[in-house]
Coordinates of C-alpha atoms and ligand atoms in Angstrom, one line a residue:
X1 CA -26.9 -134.5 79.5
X2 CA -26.2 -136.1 76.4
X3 CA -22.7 -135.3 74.4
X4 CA -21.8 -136.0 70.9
X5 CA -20.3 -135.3 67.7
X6 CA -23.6 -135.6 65.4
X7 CA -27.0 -135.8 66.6
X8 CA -29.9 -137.3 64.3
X9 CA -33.6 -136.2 65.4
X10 CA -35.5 -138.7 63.4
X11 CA -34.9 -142.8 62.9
X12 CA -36.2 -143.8 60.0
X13 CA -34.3 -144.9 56.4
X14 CA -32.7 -141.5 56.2
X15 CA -31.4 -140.8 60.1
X16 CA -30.7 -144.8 60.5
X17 CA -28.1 -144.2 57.1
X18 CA -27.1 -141.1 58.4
X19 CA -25.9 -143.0 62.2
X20 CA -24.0 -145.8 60.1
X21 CA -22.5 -143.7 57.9
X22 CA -21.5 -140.9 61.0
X23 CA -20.2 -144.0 63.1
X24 CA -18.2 -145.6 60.4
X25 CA -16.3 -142.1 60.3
X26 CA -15.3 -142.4 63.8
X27 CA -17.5 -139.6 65.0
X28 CA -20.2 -139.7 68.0
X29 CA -23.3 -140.3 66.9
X30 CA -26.9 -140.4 68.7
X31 CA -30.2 -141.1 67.0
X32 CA -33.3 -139.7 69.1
X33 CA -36.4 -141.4 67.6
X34 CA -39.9 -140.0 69.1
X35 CA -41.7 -143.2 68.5
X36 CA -40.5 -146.4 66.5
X37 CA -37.1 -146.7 64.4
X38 CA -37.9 -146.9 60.8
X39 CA -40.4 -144.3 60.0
X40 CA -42.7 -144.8 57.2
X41 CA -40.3 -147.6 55.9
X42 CA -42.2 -149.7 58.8
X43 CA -45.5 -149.4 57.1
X44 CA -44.3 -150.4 53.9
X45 CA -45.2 -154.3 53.0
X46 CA -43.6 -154.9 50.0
X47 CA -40.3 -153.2 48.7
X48 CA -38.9 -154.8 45.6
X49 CA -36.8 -151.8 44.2
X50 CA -34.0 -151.2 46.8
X51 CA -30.7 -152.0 44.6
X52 CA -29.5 -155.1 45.9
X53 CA -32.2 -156.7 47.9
X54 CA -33.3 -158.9 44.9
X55 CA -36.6 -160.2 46.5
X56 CA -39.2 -158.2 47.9
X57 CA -38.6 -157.6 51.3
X58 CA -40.7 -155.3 53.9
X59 CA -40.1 -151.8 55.3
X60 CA -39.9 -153.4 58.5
X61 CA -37.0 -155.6 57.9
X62 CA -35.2 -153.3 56.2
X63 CA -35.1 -151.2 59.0
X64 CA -34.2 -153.9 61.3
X65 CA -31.3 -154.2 59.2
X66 CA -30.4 -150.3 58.6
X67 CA -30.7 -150.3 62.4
X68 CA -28.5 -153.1 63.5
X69 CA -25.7 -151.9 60.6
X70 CA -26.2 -148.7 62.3
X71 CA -25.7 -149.7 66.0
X72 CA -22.8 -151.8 65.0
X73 CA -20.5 -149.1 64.2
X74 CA -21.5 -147.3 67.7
X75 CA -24.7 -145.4 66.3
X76 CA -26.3 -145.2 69.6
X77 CA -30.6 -144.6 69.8
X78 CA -32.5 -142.9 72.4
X79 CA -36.1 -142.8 72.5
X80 CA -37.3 -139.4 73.5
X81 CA -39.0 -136.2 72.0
X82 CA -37.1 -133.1 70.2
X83 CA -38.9 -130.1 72.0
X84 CA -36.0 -127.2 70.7
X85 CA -32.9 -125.9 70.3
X86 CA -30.6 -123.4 69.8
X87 CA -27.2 -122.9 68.5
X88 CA -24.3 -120.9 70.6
X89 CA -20.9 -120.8 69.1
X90 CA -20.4 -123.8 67.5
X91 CA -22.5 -125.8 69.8
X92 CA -25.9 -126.9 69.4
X93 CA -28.1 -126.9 73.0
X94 CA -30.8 -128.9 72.5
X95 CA -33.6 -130.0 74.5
X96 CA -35.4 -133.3 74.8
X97 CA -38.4 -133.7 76.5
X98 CA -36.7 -136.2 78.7
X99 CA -33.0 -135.1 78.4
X100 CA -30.4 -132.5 76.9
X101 CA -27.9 -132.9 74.6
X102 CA -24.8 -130.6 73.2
X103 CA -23.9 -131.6 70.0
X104 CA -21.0 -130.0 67.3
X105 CA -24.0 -130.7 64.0
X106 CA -27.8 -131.2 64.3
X107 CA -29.3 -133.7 61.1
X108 CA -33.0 -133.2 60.9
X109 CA -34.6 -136.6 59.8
X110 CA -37.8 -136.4 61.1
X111 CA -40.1 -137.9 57.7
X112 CA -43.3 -136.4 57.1
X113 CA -47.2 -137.7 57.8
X114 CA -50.2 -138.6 55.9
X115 CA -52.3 -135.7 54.7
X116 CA -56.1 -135.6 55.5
X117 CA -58.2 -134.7 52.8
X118 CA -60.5 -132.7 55.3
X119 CA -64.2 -133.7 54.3
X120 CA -67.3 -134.8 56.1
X121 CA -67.1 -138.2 57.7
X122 CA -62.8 -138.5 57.3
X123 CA -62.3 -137.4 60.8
X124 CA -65.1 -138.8 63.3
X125 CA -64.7 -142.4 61.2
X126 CA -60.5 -142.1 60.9
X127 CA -60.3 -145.6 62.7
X128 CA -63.6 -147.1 62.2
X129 CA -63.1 -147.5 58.2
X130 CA -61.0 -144.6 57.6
X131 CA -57.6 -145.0 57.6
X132 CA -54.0 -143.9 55.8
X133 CA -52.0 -147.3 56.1
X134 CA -53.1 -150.8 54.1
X135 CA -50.6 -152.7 55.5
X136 CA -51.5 -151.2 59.1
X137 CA -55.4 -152.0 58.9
X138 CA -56.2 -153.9 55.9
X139 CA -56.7 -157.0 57.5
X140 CA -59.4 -155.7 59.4
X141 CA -61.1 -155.5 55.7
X142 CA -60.9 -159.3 54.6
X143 CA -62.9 -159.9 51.6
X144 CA -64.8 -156.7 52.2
X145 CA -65.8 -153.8 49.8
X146 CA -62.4 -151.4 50.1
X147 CA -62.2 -147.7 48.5
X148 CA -58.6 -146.2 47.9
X149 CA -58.4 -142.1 47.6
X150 CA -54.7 -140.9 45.8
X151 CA -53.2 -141.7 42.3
X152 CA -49.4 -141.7 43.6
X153 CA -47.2 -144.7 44.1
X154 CA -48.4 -145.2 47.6
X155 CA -51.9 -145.1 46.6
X156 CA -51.3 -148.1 44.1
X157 CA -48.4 -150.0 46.3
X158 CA -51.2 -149.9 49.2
X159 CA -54.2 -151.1 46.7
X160 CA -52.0 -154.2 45.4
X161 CA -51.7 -155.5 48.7
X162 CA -55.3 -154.8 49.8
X163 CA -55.9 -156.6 46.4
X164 CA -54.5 -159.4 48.2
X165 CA -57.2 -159.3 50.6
X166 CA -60.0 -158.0 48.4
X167 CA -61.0 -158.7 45.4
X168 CA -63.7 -155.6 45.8
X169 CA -61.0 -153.0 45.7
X170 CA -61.2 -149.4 44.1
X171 CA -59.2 -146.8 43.5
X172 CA -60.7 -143.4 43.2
X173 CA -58.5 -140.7 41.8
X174 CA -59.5 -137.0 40.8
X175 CA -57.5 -136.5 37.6
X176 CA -58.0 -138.8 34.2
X177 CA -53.9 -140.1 34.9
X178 CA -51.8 -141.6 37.9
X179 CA -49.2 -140.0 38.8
X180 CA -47.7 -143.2 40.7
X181 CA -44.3 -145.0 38.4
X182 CA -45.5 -146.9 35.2
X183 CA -44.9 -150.7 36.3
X184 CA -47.4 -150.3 39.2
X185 CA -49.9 -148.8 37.1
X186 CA -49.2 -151.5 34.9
X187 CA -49.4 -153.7 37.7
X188 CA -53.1 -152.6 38.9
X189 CA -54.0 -153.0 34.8
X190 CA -53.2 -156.2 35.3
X191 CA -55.2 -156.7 38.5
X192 CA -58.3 -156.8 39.4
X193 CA -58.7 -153.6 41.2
X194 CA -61.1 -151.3 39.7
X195 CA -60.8 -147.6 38.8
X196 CA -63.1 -144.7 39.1
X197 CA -61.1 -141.7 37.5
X198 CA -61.9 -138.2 37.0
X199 CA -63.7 -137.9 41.0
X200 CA -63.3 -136.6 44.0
X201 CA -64.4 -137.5 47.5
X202 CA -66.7 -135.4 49.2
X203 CA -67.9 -136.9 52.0
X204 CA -67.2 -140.4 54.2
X205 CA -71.0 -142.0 55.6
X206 CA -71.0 -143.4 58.9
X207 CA -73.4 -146.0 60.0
X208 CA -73.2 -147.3 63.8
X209 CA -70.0 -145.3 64.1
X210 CA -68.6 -147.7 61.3
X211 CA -67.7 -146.4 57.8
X212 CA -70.5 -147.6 55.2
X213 CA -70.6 -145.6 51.9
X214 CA -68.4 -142.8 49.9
X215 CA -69.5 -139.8 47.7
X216 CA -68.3 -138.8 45.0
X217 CA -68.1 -135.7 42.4
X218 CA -67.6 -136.1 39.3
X219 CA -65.1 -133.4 38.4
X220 CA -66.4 -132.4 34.7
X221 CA -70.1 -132.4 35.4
X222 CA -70.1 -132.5 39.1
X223 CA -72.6 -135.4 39.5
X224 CA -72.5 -137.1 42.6
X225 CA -72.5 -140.9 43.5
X226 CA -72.8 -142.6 46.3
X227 CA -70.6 -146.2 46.8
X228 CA -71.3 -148.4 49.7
X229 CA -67.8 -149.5 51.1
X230 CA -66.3 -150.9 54.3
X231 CA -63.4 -148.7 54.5
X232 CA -62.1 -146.0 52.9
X233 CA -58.3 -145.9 52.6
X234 CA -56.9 -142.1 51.9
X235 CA -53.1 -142.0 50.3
X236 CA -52.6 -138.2 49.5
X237 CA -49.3 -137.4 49.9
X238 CA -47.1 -136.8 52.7
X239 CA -46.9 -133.7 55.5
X240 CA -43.3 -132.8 56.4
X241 CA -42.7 -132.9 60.5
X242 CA -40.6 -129.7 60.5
X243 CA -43.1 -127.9 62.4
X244 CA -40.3 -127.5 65.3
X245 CA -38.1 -125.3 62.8
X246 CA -37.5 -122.1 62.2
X247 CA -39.8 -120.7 59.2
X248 CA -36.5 -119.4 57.6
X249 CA -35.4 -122.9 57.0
X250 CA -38.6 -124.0 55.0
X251 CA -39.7 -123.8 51.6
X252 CA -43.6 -122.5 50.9
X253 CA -44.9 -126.7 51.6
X254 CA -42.9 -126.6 55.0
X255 CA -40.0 -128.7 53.2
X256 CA -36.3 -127.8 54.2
X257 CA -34.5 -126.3 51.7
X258 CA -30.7 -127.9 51.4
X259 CA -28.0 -127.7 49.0
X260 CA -26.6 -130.5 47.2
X261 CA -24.5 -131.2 50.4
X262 CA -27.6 -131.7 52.5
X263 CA -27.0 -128.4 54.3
X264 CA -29.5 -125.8 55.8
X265 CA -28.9 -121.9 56.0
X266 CA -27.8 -122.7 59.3
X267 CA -23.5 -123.7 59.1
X268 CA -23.8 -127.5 60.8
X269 CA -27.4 -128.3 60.6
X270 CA -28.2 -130.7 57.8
X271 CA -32.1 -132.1 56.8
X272 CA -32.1 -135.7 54.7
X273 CA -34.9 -137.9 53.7
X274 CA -38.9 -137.0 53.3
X275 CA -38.2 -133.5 55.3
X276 CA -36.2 -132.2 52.4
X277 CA -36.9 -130.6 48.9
X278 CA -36.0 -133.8 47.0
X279 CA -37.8 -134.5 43.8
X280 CA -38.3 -138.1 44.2
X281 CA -39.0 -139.5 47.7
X282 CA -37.7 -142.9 48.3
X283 CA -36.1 -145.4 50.3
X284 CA -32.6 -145.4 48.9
X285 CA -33.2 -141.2 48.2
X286 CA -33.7 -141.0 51.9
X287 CA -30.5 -143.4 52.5
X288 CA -28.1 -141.5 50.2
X289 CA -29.4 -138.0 51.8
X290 CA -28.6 -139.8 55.1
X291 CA -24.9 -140.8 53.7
X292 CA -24.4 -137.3 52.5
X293 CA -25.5 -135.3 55.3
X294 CA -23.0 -137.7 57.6
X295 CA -20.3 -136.8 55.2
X296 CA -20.5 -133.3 55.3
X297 CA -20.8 -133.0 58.8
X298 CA -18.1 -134.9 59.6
X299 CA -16.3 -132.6 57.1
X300 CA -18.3 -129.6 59.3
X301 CA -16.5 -131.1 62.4
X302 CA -12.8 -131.3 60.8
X303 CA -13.3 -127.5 59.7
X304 CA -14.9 -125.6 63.5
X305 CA -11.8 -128.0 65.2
X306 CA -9.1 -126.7 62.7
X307 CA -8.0 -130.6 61.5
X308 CA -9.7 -130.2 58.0
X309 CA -6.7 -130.4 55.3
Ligands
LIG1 P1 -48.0 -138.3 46.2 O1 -47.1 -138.8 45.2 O2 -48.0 -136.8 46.7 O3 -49.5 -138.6 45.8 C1 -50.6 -138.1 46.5 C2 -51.9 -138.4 45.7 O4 -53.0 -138.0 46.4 C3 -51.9 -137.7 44.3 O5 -52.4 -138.5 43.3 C4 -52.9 -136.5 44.6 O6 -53.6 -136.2 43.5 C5 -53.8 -137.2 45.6 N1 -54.4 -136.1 46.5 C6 -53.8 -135.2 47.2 N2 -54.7 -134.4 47.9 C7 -55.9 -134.9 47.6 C8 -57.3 -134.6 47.9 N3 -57.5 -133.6 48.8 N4 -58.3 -135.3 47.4 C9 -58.0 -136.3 46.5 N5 -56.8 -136.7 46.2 C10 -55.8 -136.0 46.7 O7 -47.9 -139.1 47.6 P2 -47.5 -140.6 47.9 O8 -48.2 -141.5 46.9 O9 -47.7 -140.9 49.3 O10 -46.0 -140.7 47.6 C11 -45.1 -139.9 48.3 C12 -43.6 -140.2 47.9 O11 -43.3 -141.5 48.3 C13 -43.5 -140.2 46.4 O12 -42.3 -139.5 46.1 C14 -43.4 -141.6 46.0 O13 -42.7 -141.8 44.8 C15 -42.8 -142.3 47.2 N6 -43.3 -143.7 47.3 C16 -42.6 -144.7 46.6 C17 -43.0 -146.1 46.7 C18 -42.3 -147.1 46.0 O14 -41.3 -146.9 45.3 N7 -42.8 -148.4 46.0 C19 -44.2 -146.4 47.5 C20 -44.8 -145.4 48.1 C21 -44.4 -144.0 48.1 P3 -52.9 -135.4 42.2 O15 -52.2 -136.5 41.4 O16 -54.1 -134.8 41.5 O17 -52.0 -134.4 42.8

């Protein structure tokens, strides 16, 4: 049985922030992270727009360095799997799937995952050509024939970089404008990555259990085309993980609705990062939620043990 003053379920860009910040207000603070600290930051291979880091550095490192800063203070991680809880009093009783921990505020940080488009093919080939992270699998696609699906900023962030592997790379996107930021659609301008705008996937084609072609539809006349390709790389837009919440909690995507303070309907229990109804997901959005949510629970804490003045 775990105690503490703040508990983080989630150890990406957002939790990680949240621990250092927690820590450095003299409060108990325990991280549980499911799988690997860092979260999506981990996948990313180039950031160059974090204030302050004036070179472009990876996810990775970044989290190295958010989780060092964060252990530092006394942030302490455990590696196990939120499976519930339940809030008595002004305790929260939750359960891990190896442990238990009581805790005076719960902050939900738990990022959300790549959506699947749902056609023919994206399933049975997701690993054999299909796939949702360039940095993750694009050098199993050296100088080969690549297809990108999304117009957001991952979509273009990921095609740069396959770019760097590729020189056949293609985006495909189903409206006749990106919706990803201006300098990396300036960027791919400038590149040579093609663009096929205006289509929509329909279906992935396998041959020997290997992806070998995409079809497309043309949105305005509905032809369809079909592109041999080695891999087919899907960016569209993130799923939050707040499946393990109660409904009440969510907006109609499965966000968490907060308040400017990062708080939930529930007095104690705080959501930061990709999880929350933020209108512009990124690294240092997911860092500042992570500050603010620390804040205000350790302002929570003062006020349910009668020091707050
Ligand atoms: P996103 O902004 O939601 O973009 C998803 C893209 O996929 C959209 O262009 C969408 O098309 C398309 N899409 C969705 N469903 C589709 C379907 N069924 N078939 C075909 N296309 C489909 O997601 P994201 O690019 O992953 O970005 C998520 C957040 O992370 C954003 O807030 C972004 O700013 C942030 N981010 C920032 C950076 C950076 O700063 N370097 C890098 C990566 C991500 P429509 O445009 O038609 O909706």
């Amino acid at each position: 049985m775990i105690k503490t003053d703040i508990l983080i379920i989630g150890g990406g860009a957002a939790g990680l922030s949240a621990g250092q910040y927690g820590a450095r207000a003299g409060r108990d603070v325990v991280i549980v992270e499911a799988l690997m600290i860092g979260g999506q930051l981990a996948y990313i291979d180039s950031i160059e727009n974090y204030p302050g880091i004036d070179k472009p550095i990876s996810g990775f490192e970044i989290a190295e360095m958010l989780q060092k800063q964060a252990e530092k203070f006394g942030t302490k991680i455990v590696y196990d799997e939120f499976v519930s809880f339940e809030k008595k009093n002004d305790t929260f009783f939750v359960k891990l799937n190896e442990d238990e921990v009581e805790a005076k505020t719960l902050i939900w940080a738990t990022g959300a995952k790549h959506r699947h488009i749902d056609i023919p093919g994206e399933e049975e080939l997701n690993g054999r050509g299909v796939s949702y992270c360039g940095t993750c699998d694009g050098a199993f696609f050296k100088n080969q024939t690549i297809f990108i699906v999304g117009g957001g900023d991952t979509a273009l962030t990921d095609a740069l970089f396959l770019n760097k592997l590729s020189d056949d790379v293609t985006i495909v996107h189903r409206r006749n404008r990106f919706r990803a930021q201006q300098n990396l659609i300036d960027l791919i301008e400038k590149s040579s990555i093609k663009t096929i705008m205006e289509v929509k996937p329909i279906e992935i084609l396998g041959e020997d259990n290997k992806v070998s072609a995409i079809v497309l539809e043309d949105v305005n006349t509905g032809e369809k085309t079909t592109h041999k390709t080695k891999a087919v790389f899907i960016f569209a837009g993130m799923l939050p993980q707040t499946q393990l919440l109660p409904k009440e909690l969510l907006d109609n995507y499965g966000y968490v609705n907060t308040n400017q303070n990062m708080e939930t309907s529930i007095p104690g229990f705080y959501a930061i990062g990709d999880v929350r109804d933020t209108p512009f997901r990124q690294v240092i959005t997911a860092a500042s939620d992570g500050a603010i949510a620390a804040h205000s629970a350790s302002e929570y804490i003062d006020n349910i043990s009668g020091n707050s003045y």
